Amino acid sequence: MARIAPLSGFPEWLPDGRVVEQHVLDTLRRTFELHGFAGIETRAVEPLDQLLRKGETSKEVYVLRRLQADPEAPDNDKQLGLHFDLTVPFARYVLENAGRLTFPFKRFQIQKVWRGERPQDGRFREFAQADIDVVGAGELPYHFEVELPLVMAEALGRLADVGLPPVRILVNNRKVAEGFYRGLGLDDVEGVLRNIDKLDKIGPDAVAALLEAECGATPEQAKACLALAEISGSDASVIDAVRALAEANGAVTELLETGLAELGALVEAAAVRAPGVVVADLKIARGLDYYTGSVYETVLVGHEGLGSICSGGRYDTLASDGKNTYPGVGLSIGVSRLVSRLLSAGLVRATRGVPTAVLVAVTTEEERAASDAVAAALRSRGIPVDVAPKAAKFGKQIQFADRRGIPFVWFPGGDGGQVKDIRSGEQVEADAATWEPPAQDWWPRVVPAV
Amino acid sequence: MARIAPLSGFPEWLPDGRVVEQHVLDTLRRTFELHGFAGIETRAVEPLDQLLRKGETSKEVYVLRRLQADPEAPDNDKQLGLHFDLTVPFARYVLENAGRLTFPFKRFQIQKVWRGERPQDGRFREFAQADIDVVGAGELPYHFEVELPLVMAEALGRLADVGLPPVRILVNNRKVAEGFYRGLGLDDVEGVLRNIDKLDKIGPDAVAALLEAECGATPEQAKACLALAEISGSDASVIDAVRALAEANGAVTELLETGLAELGALVEAAAVRAPGVVVADLKIARGLDYYTGSVYETVLVGHEGLGSICSGGRYDTLASDGKNTYPGVGLSIGVSRLVSRLLSAGLVRATRGVPTAVLVAVTTEEERAASDAVAAALRSRGIPVDVAPKAAKFGKQIQFADRRGIPFVWFPGGDGGQVKDIRSGEQVEADAATWEPPAQDWWPRVVPAV
C-alpha cells in the first residue's frame, strides 16, 4: 500500500476530537430547534451554472466527472460541482419546493461544503457549516434581522461552559453605509465599501488616498468615510454618533435614517437579550456589496486573528423565479474552523474518546454470555457498555478500560457482580438491573481543557 | 433563473421527511453508542488510486477537478475522488492513525457516499450510509462476527415502533462454502460462488449447467452445490443439515468444520438475543469473494425486492501497511434506501415538520418583546417555541400554527397568558415559568403512517 499521509485542507479528528465536534453540532442543533428552525439537508452537488451565477466564487468550485463517462459520446449529465456554501443550495431548495413549504420558512442546515482554495490555518478545502436562515415569500419583517444573530449568540453562548471563549457579534447595516455615502455625495457605494474593507490591512491614510483616487472623493469626503468607520459601540449612543457625524457633513438621508432605526433596534434588543455580545461596528464592510440590510461578523474574543467564525446578513432577494421574490436573512457558523481552534489551542477536551461508561470483564470465553447479559441489562437502561474483547487476566482488562478512559469495570459473578471505579479503586457489589453510573460519568463530556 | 428541477439520483427530503430521516439517524447513533462504538467522520475524498485499488468499482467513482486548476501547469494536487463507501476511508484512517488508536477499535460512521451509477428505485448517486466496524491489530476474535449483526438487529428493531417492517438478517460463512466446495473436489471457489449468486435470476438448472461448463463440475458435484444453497434455517438444525449433506457427498473438510462451528455459534447466540431475526442462508454468495468469514445481508420483510438494506462481513485484511495486518468485521446500513422506502411506501410519518411545540402569538408589533419573553421562558425549560412573524389577527396566527402542525398557541397577557390546544380548542390560563406541553407533543415524533 502507498504511504498514507493526511491531505492538506481536509481535516479529520481522532475519536476524542470528534466527541468535541459532535458536542458542538448537537448544541447548535438543539438551540436551533428550540427556536423553531426545521432541519433540512440538501444534496452536495449543484449544477455548475448555478454555482457560478455570482461569478466571484468560480475559482473555489470543485467540478465532478464520472470516471467512466464516455468521452466520445456527448455527456448527457449536467455538469455538476460541489456546493461551496449552504446558501446557494438553500435558495435553490426554496424555489424547487416553494409550493410545498410554508413561509416565512425557518431552516437550519448543518453540512460539509467544499472550496478549492489554498489551505491555511482555519481555512479548509472541506469543512462543516451550520446555517440558520429565515426566508419569506415576497416580504420578510425586519425583526428577523434582530432575532437571528441573537439565536447564534445563544447557540455559541451555550458552549461557554465547555471552554468556548466569549464571542462578539459585529453588526452593520448596508442602508446606514449607503445612506451616509450618498448623503455625502459619493455614489460609487461599492467602491467606497471595497476600500473601507482594506482599513485593517493598509491603514486609514492609504484608504483615504484610494477613496480619492478611485471613488472621486474629496479629502473631506474621504475623512468623513473614515470617521464613520471609526464608530462602534453596543448601545444607542452609537446611533447618535452616526447621526451627529452625518449632520456635521450634511449627509443625512432617508435611507440613512431607515438604516439607523434598524441598527438601533438591533443594538437595543441585543443589550437586553445578549448583553455585551452584539457590537455595532461601522467599519464592517465585507458582504455589504451583496447584503441589502443587516450584516454580521463574529469573532472569538482572544482569537480575533482567526477571522469571523459566524457571518451573514440580509438579502432582499435570496431567491427569485422571476415572478416571486424570496427575501432572507441568515448566518453561518464555520464549525470546522471553530472546532479546529478549540482543539489546536487546547481550549477544550473530551473526558473520553469512547461512549462507553462501563467495561464488562469476561472471566473465561466459556462465560462470555454472562458478561453479554450484564451488558444487555445495563444498556436496556441507557448505559453505554462494552464487553472485554478477550478473557485476559483482569489486570489486562482493567488496562483496556484505562487506556480508553472508561471509568468503570464490571466483574460478573453470582446474581450481579462487582463494579470497580478504576480511578478511585473503589469496588462494590452491584445489580445490573439497578446500578447506574454517576451522571457526570454516564456519557463522555466536553470540558475546558485548563 | 434557469428552470429548477430535481437531479435524478440525488434525493432530498421536505422538512417532514427529514424529521423521519433524522429520527432514523439518531436511533442508529444512540444504539451504536450504547454498544461502545466511537463515532468518527472521514473526509469525503480519497486519492483516486486508493479508491481504485480493488479495480471493480472504478465505474462508480466521481473524480474531482478544481475549476480554476491551471491546465498548463502540472497539477500539483493529487487526483481525488469522492468516496463510494465508508470502508475504504475507514481502512485508510486506521492505517493513518494506527499509533493513536487503541485496538480492537470499534467505530461507527454515518456519512454520505457517492456513486456515479444509473439511478433506480432505491439506488442513488448520493446516499447516506451508517456503518459499524470492529478492527483488530493482528487478530480479531470470532465473537465479534456474532455481535455485530446483533447490534444492527437491535438498531433496526428500535425502529419497529415507528413503522419499520421487521428485518431478516441472512448470514453465511465463506469457510462453510469454500470448505464444502473443496471437499467436493471443486477448487474454483470464486467461480462456483459467482454462479450460485445467479440462482434467483436464472434458476437451478441454468446454474447447474454453468457449474459444469465453467467450473468443471460433474453433474453430481453441481447437484451437491445446489443442495447446499437450498439449506436455510434459524437454529442449530441448519448446521446438522450441512454436515449431513457434506458427509453424504464425502465433502467434510477441516475448513468446513471451522466454518460450521462459527456459523453455529452465530445462529445460537442470535436465537437468544434476537429471536427470529437471523437466518443462516447457504445461498448467500454475494461478497463471499472478498469476505473471509461471516457475510451478512438484510432484507425488509415484505420489501425483499428493495434488496439488502444492511450488508457486510468479515475481512481478514481490512487494512495492511505491509508490516501489520488489521482484520475487521462490519456492516453498513443504506440509510437513504431505507428512508426513501419508508416515505415512498407511506409506512411512517412525522407528527409535524417543524420542531416547534408552541407558537407565541403577537398582539401588536409594539408588544412583540412580551411575546419574545414568553418564548424565552419556555425555551429555557427546553420547550421548542416560535413567535408569530406578524401581529396579524389571532385567527391568522392560529392558521399559521395549524399549517405547520404546531399543537399549541400561546396568547400573552398579564403575568402569563393563555395557551390553546388548537386541535381540541381547549384554552387555559398558563404561566410561562411552569407550563409544559404533554410529552407526546413536546417534539415531533415519527409514527406508523397507518
PDB file of N, CA and C in Angstrom, chain B residues 252-287:
ATOM      1  N   VAL B 252     -16.615 -33.476   3.711  1.00  0.00           N
ATOM      2  CA  VAL B 252     -16.269 -32.903   5.013  1.00  0.00           C
ATOM      3  C   VAL B 252     -14.785 -32.537   5.026  1.00  0.00           C
ATOM      4  N   THR B 253     -14.495 -31.275   5.376  1.00  0.00           N
ATOM      5  CA  THR B 253     -13.102 -30.811   5.479  1.00  0.00           C
ATOM      6  C   THR B 253     -12.950 -30.078   6.806  1.00  0.00           C
ATOM      7  N   GLU B 254     -11.691 -29.854   7.164  1.00  0.00           N
ATOM      8  CA  GLU B 254     -11.425 -29.100   8.385  1.00  0.00           C
ATOM      9  C   GLU B 254     -11.980 -27.676   8.273  1.00  0.00           C
ATOM     10  N   LEU B 255     -11.781 -27.105   7.083  1.00  0.00           N
ATOM     11  CA  LEU B 255     -12.279 -25.737   6.866  1.00  0.00           C
ATOM     12  C   LEU B 255     -13.795 -25.696   7.028  1.00  0.00           C
ATOM     13  N   LEU B 256     -14.487 -26.691   6.493  1.00  0.00           N
ATOM     14  CA  LEU B 256     -15.945 -26.750   6.639  1.00  0.00           C
ATOM     15  C   LEU B 256     -16.322 -26.823   8.110  1.00  0.00           C
ATOM     16  N   GLU B 257     -15.622 -27.658   8.871  1.00  0.00           N
ATOM     17  CA  GLU B 257     -15.953 -27.805  10.291  1.00  0.00           C
ATOM     18  C   GLU B 257     -15.728 -26.487  11.042  1.00  0.00           C
ATOM     19  N   THR B 258     -14.627 -25.792  10.713  1.00  0.00           N
ATOM     20  CA  THR B 258     -14.390 -24.476  11.322  1.00  0.00           C
ATOM     21  C   THR B 258     -15.542 -23.526  11.000  1.00  0.00           C
ATOM     22  N   GLY B 259     -15.912 -23.488   9.740  1.00  0.00           N
ATOM     23  CA  GLY B 259     -16.995 -22.614   9.308  1.00  0.00           C
ATOM     24  C   GLY B 259     -18.307 -22.970   9.993  1.00  0.00           C
ATOM     25  N   LEU B 260     -18.586 -24.268  10.116  1.00  0.00           N
ATOM     26  CA  LEU B 260     -19.857 -24.687  10.742  1.00  0.00           C
ATOM     27  C   LEU B 260     -19.876 -24.325  12.228  1.00  0.00           C
ATOM     28  N   ALA B 261     -18.712 -24.435  12.871  1.00  0.00           N
ATOM     29  CA  ALA B 261     -18.668 -24.048  14.288  1.00  0.00           C
ATOM     30  C   ALA B 261     -18.973 -22.553  14.423  1.00  0.00           C
ATOM     31  N   GLU B 262     -18.402 -21.747  13.518  1.00  0.00           N
ATOM     32  CA  GLU B 262     -18.652 -20.305  13.563  1.00  0.00           C
ATOM     33  C   GLU B 262     -20.121 -19.992  13.279  1.00  0.00           C
ATOM     34  N   LEU B 263     -20.609 -20.540  12.204  1.00  0.00           N
ATOM     35  CA  LEU B 263     -21.994 -20.263  11.813  1.00  0.00           C
ATOM     36  C   LEU B 263     -22.954 -20.735  12.907  1.00  0.00           C
ATOM     37  N   GLY B 264     -22.641 -21.869  13.498  1.00  0.00           N
ATOM     38  CA  GLY B 264     -23.484 -22.395  14.576  1.00  0.00           C
ATOM     39  C   GLY B 264     -23.507 -21.469  15.778  1.00  0.00           C
ATOM     40  N   ALA B 265     -22.339 -20.922  16.123  1.00  0.00           N
ATOM     41  CA  ALA B 265     -22.271 -20.004  17.266  1.00  0.00           C
ATOM     42  C   ALA B 265     -23.119 -18.763  17.006  1.00  0.00           C
ATOM     43  N   LEU B 266     -23.072 -18.280  15.774  1.00  0.00           N
ATOM     44  CA  LEU B 266     -23.847 -17.083  15.413  1.00  0.00           C
ATOM     45  C   LEU B 266     -25.348 -17.376  15.497  1.00  0.00           C
ATOM     46  N   VAL B 267     -25.757 -18.483  14.926  1.00  0.00           N
ATOM     47  CA  VAL B 267     -27.190 -18.819  14.916  1.00  0.00           C
ATOM     48  C   VAL B 267     -27.703 -19.038  16.342  1.00  0.00           C
ATOM     49  N   GLU B 268     -26.870 -19.705  17.149  1.00  0.00           N
ATOM     50  CA  GLU B 268     -27.293 -19.972  18.533  1.00  0.00           C
ATOM     51  C   GLU B 268     -27.425 -18.693  19.350  1.00  0.00           C
ATOM     52  N   ALA B 269     -26.423 -17.815  19.240  1.00  0.00           N
ATOM     53  CA  ALA B 269     -26.477 -16.554  20.001  1.00  0.00           C
ATOM     54  C   ALA B 269     -27.653 -15.712  19.532  1.00  0.00           C
ATOM     55  N   ALA B 270     -27.879 -15.723  18.231  1.00  0.00           N
ATOM     56  CA  ALA B 270     -28.963 -14.907  17.681  1.00  0.00           C
ATOM     57  C   ALA B 270     -30.321 -15.413  18.145  1.00  0.00           C
ATOM     58  N   ALA B 271     -30.453 -16.725  18.291  1.00  0.00           N
ATOM     59  CA  ALA B 271     -31.737 -17.284  18.712  1.00  0.00           C
ATOM     60  C   ALA B 271     -32.099 -16.793  20.105  1.00  0.00           C
ATOM     61  N   VAL B 272     -31.078 -16.518  20.930  1.00  0.00           N
ATOM     62  CA  VAL B 272     -31.323 -15.998  22.273  1.00  0.00           C
ATOM     63  C   VAL B 272     -31.524 -14.484  22.244  1.00  0.00           C
ATOM     64  N   ARG B 273     -30.641 -13.786  21.544  1.00  0.00           N
ATOM     65  CA  ARG B 273     -30.615 -12.320  21.662  1.00  0.00           C
ATOM     66  C   ARG B 273     -31.493 -11.603  20.658  1.00  0.00           C
ATOM     67  N   ALA B 274     -31.814 -12.219  19.548  1.00  0.00           N
ATOM     68  CA  ALA B 274     -32.692 -11.564  18.561  1.00  0.00           C
ATOM     69  C   ALA B 274     -33.519 -12.646  17.877  1.00  0.00           C
ATOM     70  N   PRO B 275     -34.444 -13.264  18.636  1.00  0.00           N
ATOM     71  CA  PRO B 275     -35.160 -14.427  18.118  1.00  0.00           C
ATOM     72  C   PRO B 275     -35.870 -14.122  16.803  1.00  0.00           C
ATOM     73  N   GLY B 276     -35.662 -15.017  15.841  1.00  0.00           N
ATOM     74  CA  GLY B 276     -36.385 -14.898  14.571  1.00  0.00           C
ATOM     75  C   GLY B 276     -35.761 -13.955  13.570  1.00  0.00           C
ATOM     76  N   VAL B 277     -34.720 -13.212  13.970  1.00  0.00           N
ATOM     77  CA  VAL B 277     -34.175 -12.193  13.076  1.00  0.00           C
ATOM     78  C   VAL B 277     -33.082 -12.768  12.172  1.00  0.00           C
ATOM     79  N   VAL B 278     -32.201 -13.579  12.740  1.00  0.00           N
ATOM     80  CA  VAL B 278     -31.047 -14.048  11.977  1.00  0.00           C
ATOM     81  C   VAL B 278     -31.336 -15.428  11.386  1.00  0.00           C
ATOM     82  N   VAL B 279     -31.108 -15.556  10.096  1.00  0.00           N
ATOM     83  CA  VAL B 279     -31.349 -16.803   9.386  1.00  0.00           C
ATOM     84  C   VAL B 279     -30.081 -17.200   8.642  1.00  0.00           C
ATOM     85  N   ALA B 280     -29.568 -18.394   8.919  1.00  0.00           N
ATOM     86  CA  ALA B 280     -28.463 -18.909   8.117  1.00  0.00           C
ATOM     87  C   ALA B 280     -29.024 -19.298   6.759  1.00  0.00           C
ATOM     88  N   ASP B 281     -28.453 -18.717   5.706  1.00  0.00           N
ATOM     89  CA  ASP B 281     -28.966 -18.963   4.362  1.00  0.00           C
ATOM     90  C   ASP B 281     -27.769 -19.292   3.484  1.00  0.00           C
ATOM     91  N   LEU B 282     -27.606 -20.581   3.170  1.00  0.00           N
ATOM     92  CA  LEU B 282     -26.400 -21.023   2.477  1.00  0.00           C
ATOM     93  C   LEU B 282     -26.360 -20.601   1.026  1.00  0.00           C
ATOM     94  N   LYS B 283     -27.439 -19.947   0.574  1.00  0.00           N
ATOM     95  CA  LYS B 283     -27.489 -19.461  -0.809  1.00  0.00           C
ATOM     96  C   LYS B 283     -26.715 -18.142  -0.972  1.00  0.00           C
ATOM     97  N   ILE B 284     -26.557 -17.419   0.135  1.00  0.00           N
ATOM     98  CA  ILE B 284     -25.900 -16.108   0.065  1.00  0.00           C
ATOM     99  C   ILE B 284     -24.478 -16.287  -0.468  1.00  0.00           C
ATOM    100  N   ALA B 285     -24.202 -15.711  -1.604  1.00  0.00           N
ATOM    101  CA  ALA B 285     -22.869 -15.852  -2.193  1.00  0.00           C
ATOM    102  C   ALA B 285     -22.230 -14.502  -2.456  1.00  0.00           C
ATOM    103  N   ARG B 286     -23.058 -13.471  -2.545  1.00  0.00           N
ATOM    104  CA  ARG B 286     -22.509 -12.147  -2.847  1.00  0.00           C
ATOM    105  C   ARG B 286     -21.565 -11.740  -1.726  1.00  0.00           C
ATOM    106  N   GLY B 287     -20.429 -11.222  -2.080  1.00  0.00           N
ATOM    107  CA  GLY B 287     -19.477 -10.760  -1.080  1.00  0.00           C
ATOM    108  C   GLY B 287     -18.531 -11.843  -0.618  1.00  0.00           C
TER     109      GLY B 287
END
